[in-house]
mmCIF file of C-alpha atoms in Angstrom:
data_model
loop_
_atom_site.group_PDB
_atom_site.id
_atom_site.type_symbol
_atom_site.label_atom_id
_atom_site.label_comp_id
_atom_site.label_asym_id
_atom_site.label_seq_id
_atom_site.Cartn_x
_atom_site.Cartn_y
_atom_site.Cartn_z
ATOM 1 C CA MET A 141 175.108 120.591 110.167
ATOM 2 C CA LYS A 142 178.745 121.498 109.664
ATOM 3 C CA ASN A 143 179.449 118.056 108.210
ATOM 4 C CA ILE A 144 176.578 118.412 105.756
ATOM 5 C CA LEU A 145 177.870 121.792 104.531
ATOM 6 C CA LEU A 146 181.382 120.400 104.117
ATOM 7 C CA SER A 147 180.006 117.474 102.095
ATOM 8 C CA LEU A 148 178.088 119.829 99.806
ATOM 9 C CA ILE A 149 181.177 121.980 99.255
ATOM 10 C CA PHE A 150 183.230 118.875 98.441
ATOM 11 C CA ILE A 151 180.665 117.655 95.891
ATOM 12 C CA MET A 152 180.488 121.111 94.277
ATOM 13 C CA SER A 153 184.267 121.236 94.022
ATOM 14 C CA LEU A 154 184.284 117.905 92.192
ATOM 15 C CA TYR A 155 181.713 119.240 89.756
ATOM 16 C CA ALA A 156 183.787 122.371 89.163
ATOM 17 C CA CYS A 157 186.851 120.258 88.373
ATOM 18 C CA ASP A 158 185.076 117.871 86.046
ATOM 19 C CA LYS A 159 182.503 120.021 84.295
ATOM 20 C CA GLU A 160 184.932 120.931 81.506
ATOM 21 C CA ASN A 161 184.812 117.283 80.446
ATOM 22 C CA TRP A 162 181.034 116.969 80.475
ATOM 23 C CA LEU A 163 179.305 116.973 77.102
ATOM 24 C CA TYR A 164 175.941 118.145 76.007
ATOM 25 C CA ASN A 165 174.413 117.778 72.584
ATOM 26 C CA ASP A 166 171.207 119.377 71.415
ATOM 27 C CA LEU A 167 171.564 117.937 67.880
ATOM 28 C CA PRO A 168 168.868 115.519 66.712
ATOM 29 C CA GLU A 169 169.548 111.809 67.189
ATOM 30 C CA ARG A 170 171.389 110.482 64.156
ATOM 31 C CA ASN A 171 171.238 107.030 62.590
ATOM 32 C CA PHE A 172 174.922 106.385 61.954
ATOM 33 C CA PHE A 173 174.150 103.396 59.743
ATOM 34 C CA GLU A 174 172.457 105.654 57.200
ATOM 35 C CA ILE A 175 174.402 107.620 54.580
ATOM 36 C CA PRO A 176 173.113 111.213 54.192
ATOM 37 C CA GLU A 177 171.964 112.195 50.702
ATOM 38 C CA ASP A 178 174.515 115.017 50.464
ATOM 39 C CA VAL A 179 177.474 112.593 50.820
ATOM 40 C CA THR A 180 178.453 111.702 47.265
ATOM 41 C CA ASP A 181 181.794 109.870 47.251
ATOM 42 C CA GLU A 182 181.643 106.543 45.391
ATOM 43 C CA GLU A 183 181.725 104.282 48.426
ATOM 44 C CA SER A 184 178.996 106.240 50.191
ATOM 45 C CA VAL A 185 176.794 106.132 47.103
ATOM 46 C CA LEU A 186 177.370 102.355 46.871
ATOM 47 C CA ARG A 187 176.327 101.912 50.501
ATOM 48 C CA ARG A 188 173.306 104.201 50.273
ATOM 49 C CA GLU A 189 171.922 102.594 47.110
ATOM 50 C CA PHE A 190 172.496 99.095 48.524
ATOM 51 C CA ALA A 191 170.438 99.999 51.596
ATOM 52 C CA LYS A 192 167.646 101.489 49.494
ATOM 53 C CA ARG A 193 167.360 98.369 47.332
ATOM 54 C CA ASN A 194 167.651 95.765 50.085
ATOM 55 C CA GLY A 195 166.534 97.371 53.322
ATOM 56 C CA VAL A 196 169.868 96.286 54.821
ATOM 57 C CA TYR A 197 172.631 98.728 55.743
ATOM 58 C CA LEU A 198 176.020 98.071 54.147
ATOM 59 C CA LEU A 199 179.222 98.543 56.154
ATOM 60 C CA PHE A 200 182.885 98.167 55.285
ATOM 61 C CA ASN A 201 184.261 99.470 58.588
ATOM 62 C CA ASP A 202 183.300 99.267 62.236
ATOM 63 C CA THR A 203 183.627 103.037 62.592
ATOM 64 C CA LEU A 204 180.140 104.187 61.660
ATOM 65 C CA GLY A 205 180.816 107.912 61.759
ATOM 66 C CA TYR A 206 181.319 110.842 64.077
ATOM 67 C CA GLN A 207 179.469 113.808 65.449
ATOM 68 C CA ASP A 208 180.807 117.063 66.865
ATOM 69 C CA VAL A 209 179.251 117.731 70.249
ATOM 70 C CA MET A 210 179.652 120.774 72.458
ATOM 71 C CA GLY A 211 181.267 120.623 75.862
ATOM 72 C CA VAL A 212 180.091 122.753 78.776
ATOM 73 C CA SER A 213 183.164 124.893 78.271
ATOM 74 C CA GLY A 214 181.956 125.764 74.781
ATOM 75 C CA LYS A 215 184.603 123.685 73.032
ATOM 76 C CA LYS A 216 183.608 121.179 70.368
ATOM 77 C CA VAL A 217 184.546 117.560 70.919
ATOM 78 C CA ARG A 218 184.449 114.924 68.179
ATOM 79 C CA LYS A 219 182.594 111.795 69.248
ATOM 80 C CA TYR A 220 183.073 108.635 67.167
ATOM 81 C CA GLU A 221 180.339 106.030 66.881
ATOM 82 C CA LEU A 222 181.664 102.448 66.684
ATOM 83 C CA LEU A 223 179.821 99.305 65.718
ATOM 84 C CA ARG A 224 179.443 96.961 68.651
ATOM 85 C CA LEU A 225 178.540 93.516 67.479
ATOM 86 C CA GLY A 226 177.240 93.083 70.985
ATOM 87 C CA TYR A 227 175.679 90.108 72.616
ATOM 88 C CA ASP A 228 175.161 87.141 70.288
ATOM 89 C CA MET A 229 172.015 85.365 71.473
ATOM 90 C CA LEU A 230 173.507 81.945 70.838
ATOM 91 C CA SER A 231 177.225 81.959 71.456
ATOM 92 C CA GLY A 232 178.709 85.388 71.905
ATOM 93 C CA SER A 233 179.572 87.539 74.859
ATOM 94 C CA GLN A 234 179.486 91.238 75.561
ATOM 95 C CA SER A 235 183.116 90.981 76.653
ATOM 96 C CA ASP A 236 184.341 89.730 73.269
ATOM 97 C CA THR A 237 186.664 91.973 71.268
ATOM 98 C CA PHE A 238 186.719 91.878 67.474
ATOM 99 C CA VAL A 239 189.672 92.687 65.231
ATOM 100 C CA PHE A 240 189.060 93.246 61.521
ATOM 101 C CA ASP A 241 191.107 93.430 58.339
ATOM 102 C CA PHE A 242 189.148 95.750 56.051
ATOM 103 C CA TYR A 243 188.898 95.896 52.276
ATOM 104 C CA THR A 244 190.801 98.865 50.904
ATOM 105 C CA THR A 245 189.836 99.117 47.212
ATOM 106 C CA LEU A 246 186.514 100.165 45.749
ATOM 107 C CA GLY A 247 186.688 97.220 43.333
ATOM 108 C CA GLU A 248 186.751 94.723 46.195
ATOM 109 C CA LYS A 249 183.908 96.497 47.948
ATOM 110 C CA ARG A 250 181.743 96.544 44.818
ATOM 111 C CA ALA A 251 182.416 92.855 44.154
ATOM 112 C CA ILE A 252 181.517 91.693 47.651
ATOM 113 C CA ALA A 253 178.457 93.954 47.858
ATOM 114 C CA GLU A 254 177.172 92.560 44.550
ATOM 115 C CA PHE A 255 177.760 88.998 45.730
ATOM 116 C CA VAL A 256 175.818 89.541 48.970
ATOM 117 C CA GLU A 257 172.970 91.307 47.191
ATOM 118 C CA LYS A 258 172.524 89.058 44.153
ATOM 119 C CA GLU A 259 173.469 85.652 45.517
ATOM 120 C CA VAL A 260 172.516 85.855 49.170
ATOM 121 C CA LEU A 261 169.877 88.466 50.063
ATOM 122 C CA GLU A 262 167.785 87.735 46.972
ATOM 123 C CA ASN A 263 167.550 84.123 48.187
ATOM 124 C CA VAL A 264 166.672 84.990 51.786
ATOM 125 C CA PRO A 265 163.127 86.147 52.657
ATOM 126 C CA VAL A 266 163.021 89.718 53.988
ATOM 127 C CA LEU A 267 161.857 88.428 57.384
ATOM 128 C CA PHE A 268 165.318 86.933 57.928
ATOM 129 C CA HIS A 269 167.404 89.845 56.637
ATOM 130 C CA PRO A 270 169.899 91.306 59.131
ATOM 131 C CA TYR A 271 169.776 94.970 60.129
ATOM 132 C CA SER A 272 173.171 95.508 58.527
ATOM 133 C CA VAL A 273 176.081 93.568 57.033
ATOM 134 C CA LEU A 274 179.708 94.330 57.798
ATOM 135 C CA LEU A 275 181.838 92.978 54.954
ATOM 136 C CA VAL A 276 185.519 92.505 55.792
ATOM 137 C CA LYS A 277 188.514 90.541 54.556
ATOM 138 C CA ASP A 278 189.375 88.819 57.855
ATOM 139 C CA MET A 279 187.895 88.778 61.350
ATOM 140 C CA GLU A 280 189.240 87.641 64.702
ATOM 141 C CA ARG A 281 187.368 87.340 67.983
ATOM 142 C CA ILE A 282 189.173 87.588 71.327
ATOM 143 C CA ASP A 283 187.278 86.555 74.443
ATOM 144 C CA GLU A 284 187.663 87.710 78.042
ATOM 145 C CA TYR A 285 190.352 85.049 78.617
ATOM 146 C CA GLU A 286 192.350 86.360 75.621
ATOM 147 C CA TYR A 287 191.597 83.252 73.601
ATOM 148 C CA SER A 288 191.404 84.223 69.927
ATOM 149 C CA GLU A 289 189.837 82.543 66.925
ATOM 150 C CA GLU A 290 189.380 83.460 63.288
ATOM 151 C CA LEU A 291 185.755 83.684 62.189
ATOM 152 C CA SER A 292 184.097 83.728 58.799
ATOM 153 C CA MET A 293 180.755 84.953 60.202
ATOM 154 C CA PHE A 294 179.371 86.435 63.371
ATOM 155 C CA SER A 295 175.844 87.674 63.969
ATOM 156 C CA GLY A 296 175.269 90.354 66.577
ATOM 157 C CA MET A 297 172.241 92.401 67.494
ATOM 158 C CA LYS A 298 172.791 95.139 64.910
ATOM 159 C CA ALA A 299 174.967 93.502 62.274
ATOM 160 C CA THR A 300 176.062 90.291 60.657
ATOM 161 C CA ALA A 301 179.819 90.463 60.123
ATOM 162 C CA ILE A 302 181.178 88.398 57.242
ATOM 163 C CA ALA A 303 184.840 87.757 56.412
ATOM 164 C CA PHE A 304 185.301 86.813 52.749
ATOM 165 C CA GLY A 305 189.041 86.852 52.272
ATOM 166 C CA ASP A 306 190.184 87.560 48.720
ATOM 167 C CA ILE A 307 186.787 88.002 47.098
ATOM 168 C CA LEU A 308 188.301 88.686 43.674
ATOM 169 C CA GLY A 309 190.197 85.395 43.699
ATOM 170 C CA VAL A 310 187.638 82.893 44.987
ATOM 171 C CA SER A 311 186.554 80.003 42.775
ATOM 172 C CA SER A 312 182.965 79.319 41.739
ATOM 173 C CA GLU A 313 182.879 76.337 44.125
ATOM 174 C CA GLU A 314 184.031 78.532 47.011
ATOM 175 C CA ARG A 315 181.412 81.137 46.129
ATOM 176 C CA LEU A 316 178.672 78.493 46.202
ATOM 177 C CA THR A 317 179.856 77.170 49.571
ATOM 178 C CA LEU A 318 179.971 80.699 50.959
ATOM 179 C CA LYS A 319 176.548 81.521 49.551
ATOM 180 C CA ASN A 320 174.931 78.485 51.179
ATOM 181 C CA ALA A 321 176.668 79.151 54.497
ATOM 182 C CA LEU A 322 175.459 82.756 54.539
ATOM 183 C CA ILE A 323 171.879 81.850 53.697
ATOM 184 C CA GLN A 324 171.903 79.274 56.497
ATOM 185 C CA GLU A 325 173.433 81.793 58.923
ATOM 186 C CA MET A 326 170.872 84.513 58.228
ATOM 187 C CA ILE A 327 167.869 82.224 58.503
ATOM 188 C CA THR A 328 169.170 80.347 61.544
ATOM 189 C CA ARG A 329 170.036 83.489 63.457
ATOM 190 C CA LYS A 330 166.599 85.021 62.919
ATOM 191 C CA ILE A 331 164.467 81.892 63.150
ATOM 192 C CA SER A 332 162.946 83.440 66.284
ATOM 193 C CA SER A 333 161.169 85.844 63.897
ATOM 194 C CA VAL A 334 158.873 82.915 63.100
ATOM 195 C CA PRO A 335 156.209 82.604 65.837
ATOM 196 C CA ASP A 336 157.040 79.669 68.073
ATOM 197 C CA ILE A 337 153.527 78.262 67.685
ATOM 198 C CA GLU A 338 154.386 77.447 64.062
ATOM 199 C CA PHE A 339 156.733 74.734 65.352
ATOM 200 C CA SER A 340 154.163 73.133 67.687
ATOM 201 C CA VAL A 341 153.893 69.929 65.656
ATOM 202 C CA PHE A 342 157.676 69.735 65.303
ATOM 203 C CA TYR A 343 158.117 70.088 69.069
ATOM 204 C CA SER A 344 155.384 67.562 69.868
ATOM 205 C CA TYR A 345 157.447 64.573 68.706
ATOM 206 C CA SER A 346 160.131 65.007 71.392
ATOM 207 C CA GLN A 347 158.163 67.013 73.959
ATOM 208 C CA GLU A 348 158.491 64.309 76.617
ATOM 209 C CA TYR A 349 162.274 64.661 76.755
ATOM 210 C CA TYR A 350 162.770 68.430 76.627
ATOM 211 C CA GLY A 351 164.687 69.668 79.642
ATOM 212 C CA VAL A 352 165.198 66.311 81.345
ATOM 213 C CA SER A 353 168.586 65.019 82.414
ATOM 214 C CA LYS A 354 170.724 63.815 79.533
ATOM 215 C CA SER A 355 170.881 60.354 81.129
ATOM 216 C CA LEU A 356 167.089 60.041 80.892
ATOM 217 C CA VAL A 357 166.989 60.486 77.120
ATOM 218 C CA PRO A 358 166.899 57.078 75.382
ATOM 219 C CA THR A 359 169.776 56.181 73.104
ATOM 220 C CA PRO A 360 170.310 56.363 70.283
ATOM 221 C CA ILE A 361 168.821 59.815 70.726
ATOM 222 C CA GLN A 362 167.578 59.743 67.126
ATOM 223 C CA SER A 363 165.031 57.126 68.229
ATOM 224 C CA VAL A 364 163.145 59.881 70.084
ATOM 225 C CA GLY A 365 163.722 62.565 67.463
ATOM 226 C CA PHE A 366 166.943 64.304 68.506
ATOM 227 C CA LEU A 367 170.008 64.853 66.324
ATOM 228 C CA ASP A 368 173.502 64.659 67.773
ATOM 229 C CA ASN A 369 174.760 68.095 66.628
ATOM 230 C CA TYR A 370 174.872 69.382 70.216
ATOM 231 C CA TYR A 371 174.920 66.089 72.102
ATOM 232 C CA ASN A 372 178.516 66.488 73.295
ATOM 233 C CA ASP A 373 178.411 70.266 73.719
ATOM 234 C CA TYR A 374 178.875 71.101 77.399
ATOM 235 C CA TRP A 375 177.338 74.565 77.075
ATOM 236 C CA LYS A 376 174.344 73.731 74.884
ATOM 237 C CA ALA A 377 171.657 71.273 75.907
ATOM 238 C CA PHE A 378 170.703 69.205 72.869
ATOM 239 C CA ASN A 379 167.274 68.352 74.330
ATOM 240 C CA THR A 380 165.901 71.884 74.529
ATOM 241 C CA LYS A 381 163.541 73.368 71.986
ATOM 242 C CA GLN A 382 166.164 75.934 70.977
ATOM 243 C CA TYR A 383 168.917 73.478 70.093
ATOM 244 C CA ASP A 384 166.560 70.828 68.757
ATOM 245 C CA LEU A 385 165.344 73.428 66.268
ATOM 246 C CA LEU A 386 168.865 74.575 65.388
ATOM 247 C CA ALA A 387 170.114 71.022 64.880
ATOM 248 C CA TYR A 388 167.414 70.322 62.308
ATOM 249 C CA LEU A 389 168.003 73.633 60.555
ATOM 250 C CA GLU A 390 171.698 72.833 60.260
ATOM 251 C CA GLU A 391 171.086 69.345 58.856
ATOM 252 C CA ILE A 392 168.476 70.569 56.379
ATOM 253 C CA PHE A 393 170.815 73.222 55.009
ATOM 254 C CA GLN A 394 173.860 70.952 54.922
ATOM 255 C CA LEU A 395 172.238 67.856 53.387
ATOM 256 C CA SER A 396 170.135 67.364 50.315
ATOM 257 C CA GLU A 397 166.702 65.859 50.939
ATOM 258 C CA THR A 398 167.873 62.530 49.520
ATOM 259 C CA GLU A 399 170.925 62.514 51.790
ATOM 260 C CA PHE A 400 168.809 63.392 54.828
ATOM 261 C CA ARG A 401 166.305 60.608 54.156
ATOM 262 C CA ASP A 402 169.080 58.064 53.518
ATOM 263 C CA ILE A 403 171.056 58.939 56.650
ATOM 264 C CA TYR A 404 168.038 58.875 58.963
ATOM 265 C CA ALA A 405 166.012 56.177 57.178
ATOM 266 C CA THR A 406 165.929 53.959 60.272
ATOM 267 C CA TYR A 407 164.476 56.769 62.419
ATOM 268 C CA PRO A 408 160.960 57.587 61.152
ATOM 269 C CA ILE A 409 160.460 60.169 63.895
ATOM 270 C CA VAL A 410 163.429 62.167 62.583
ATOM 271 C CA ILE A 411 162.015 62.085 59.057
ATOM 272 C CA ARG A 412 158.630 63.328 60.316
ATOM 273 C CA LYS A 413 160.234 66.155 62.259
ATOM 274 C CA MET A 414 162.252 67.153 59.195
ATOM 275 C CA GLU A 415 159.079 67.231 57.100
ATOM 276 C CA GLU A 416 157.333 69.439 59.660
ATOM 277 C CA MET A 417 160.309 71.789 59.756
ATOM 278 C CA VAL A 418 160.361 72.047 55.965
ATOM 279 C CA LYS A 419 156.619 72.860 55.915
ATOM 280 C CA VAL A 420 157.200 75.827 58.225
ATOM 281 C CA LEU A 421 160.208 77.033 56.228
ATOM 282 C CA HIS A 422 158.206 76.861 52.992
ATOM 283 C CA LYS A 423 155.381 78.829 54.602
ATOM 284 C CA TYR A 424 157.815 81.646 55.345
ATOM 285 C CA GLY A 425 159.440 81.665 51.922
ATOM 286 C CA VAL A 426 162.539 79.569 52.536
ATOM 287 C CA ASN A 427 163.109 77.394 49.489
ATOM 288 C CA VAL A 428 164.572 74.130 50.733
ATOM 289 C CA TYR A 429 163.845 70.554 49.616
ATOM 290 C CA LEU A 430 161.696 71.586 46.660
#
């Protein structure tokens, strides 16, 4: 009994020491992506109006905002809400760290916001729109092994981050390349929004070889309907439905229809799978190979 009492006293003493650092907050839950109507500086108005028109939140910084919360001691503590790109369903990791170089002038921010709205989002069906876009000048990802790489795009659970560089100095050719890459990224990353049953015919052509050992897939793999985009990728199995689908999406967006048919002319099964994929994309408003 004595030991139990001593344990309770010890636990209570820990609480007494730490309670000053505990926070409570009876304020309503706030959506930090949303700009309140009473915030009227030019950048905030730009972001708020963008979101109203497109249904996509606009970000220029990974600090979303802050909220003053009350500690048990009665002292206010400022709590900052940061964007966490989070787990990327295809290639990211929760342990990745991102470093950004942000735009600093309103002119740059207006130019890049207009580009994304007029040249990208207007050409992407709403079904495939991201929750938010973070528009930055440069972006670097550092993994758990401290390996770093520069990225132009990264799609997380709550945001698609896009690094544009010097948006005011890019050529028309660079803008077109960037536009096409962004459209592909948004559609590819949210292709799971299309019910899987829509791709039943597409899957049927290579169904026999999904999930089997790589050595059991006939070569050339195109003869049974696979593309080689992920064939040599150690981490991604080319003969799964997921990466079969992604490989075709990538080829369709990177090649014109004429180029696709010429390159794969000797593999009728590949042509048929492409045609089935295009039918599904058209059904959901994606304008490719028209």
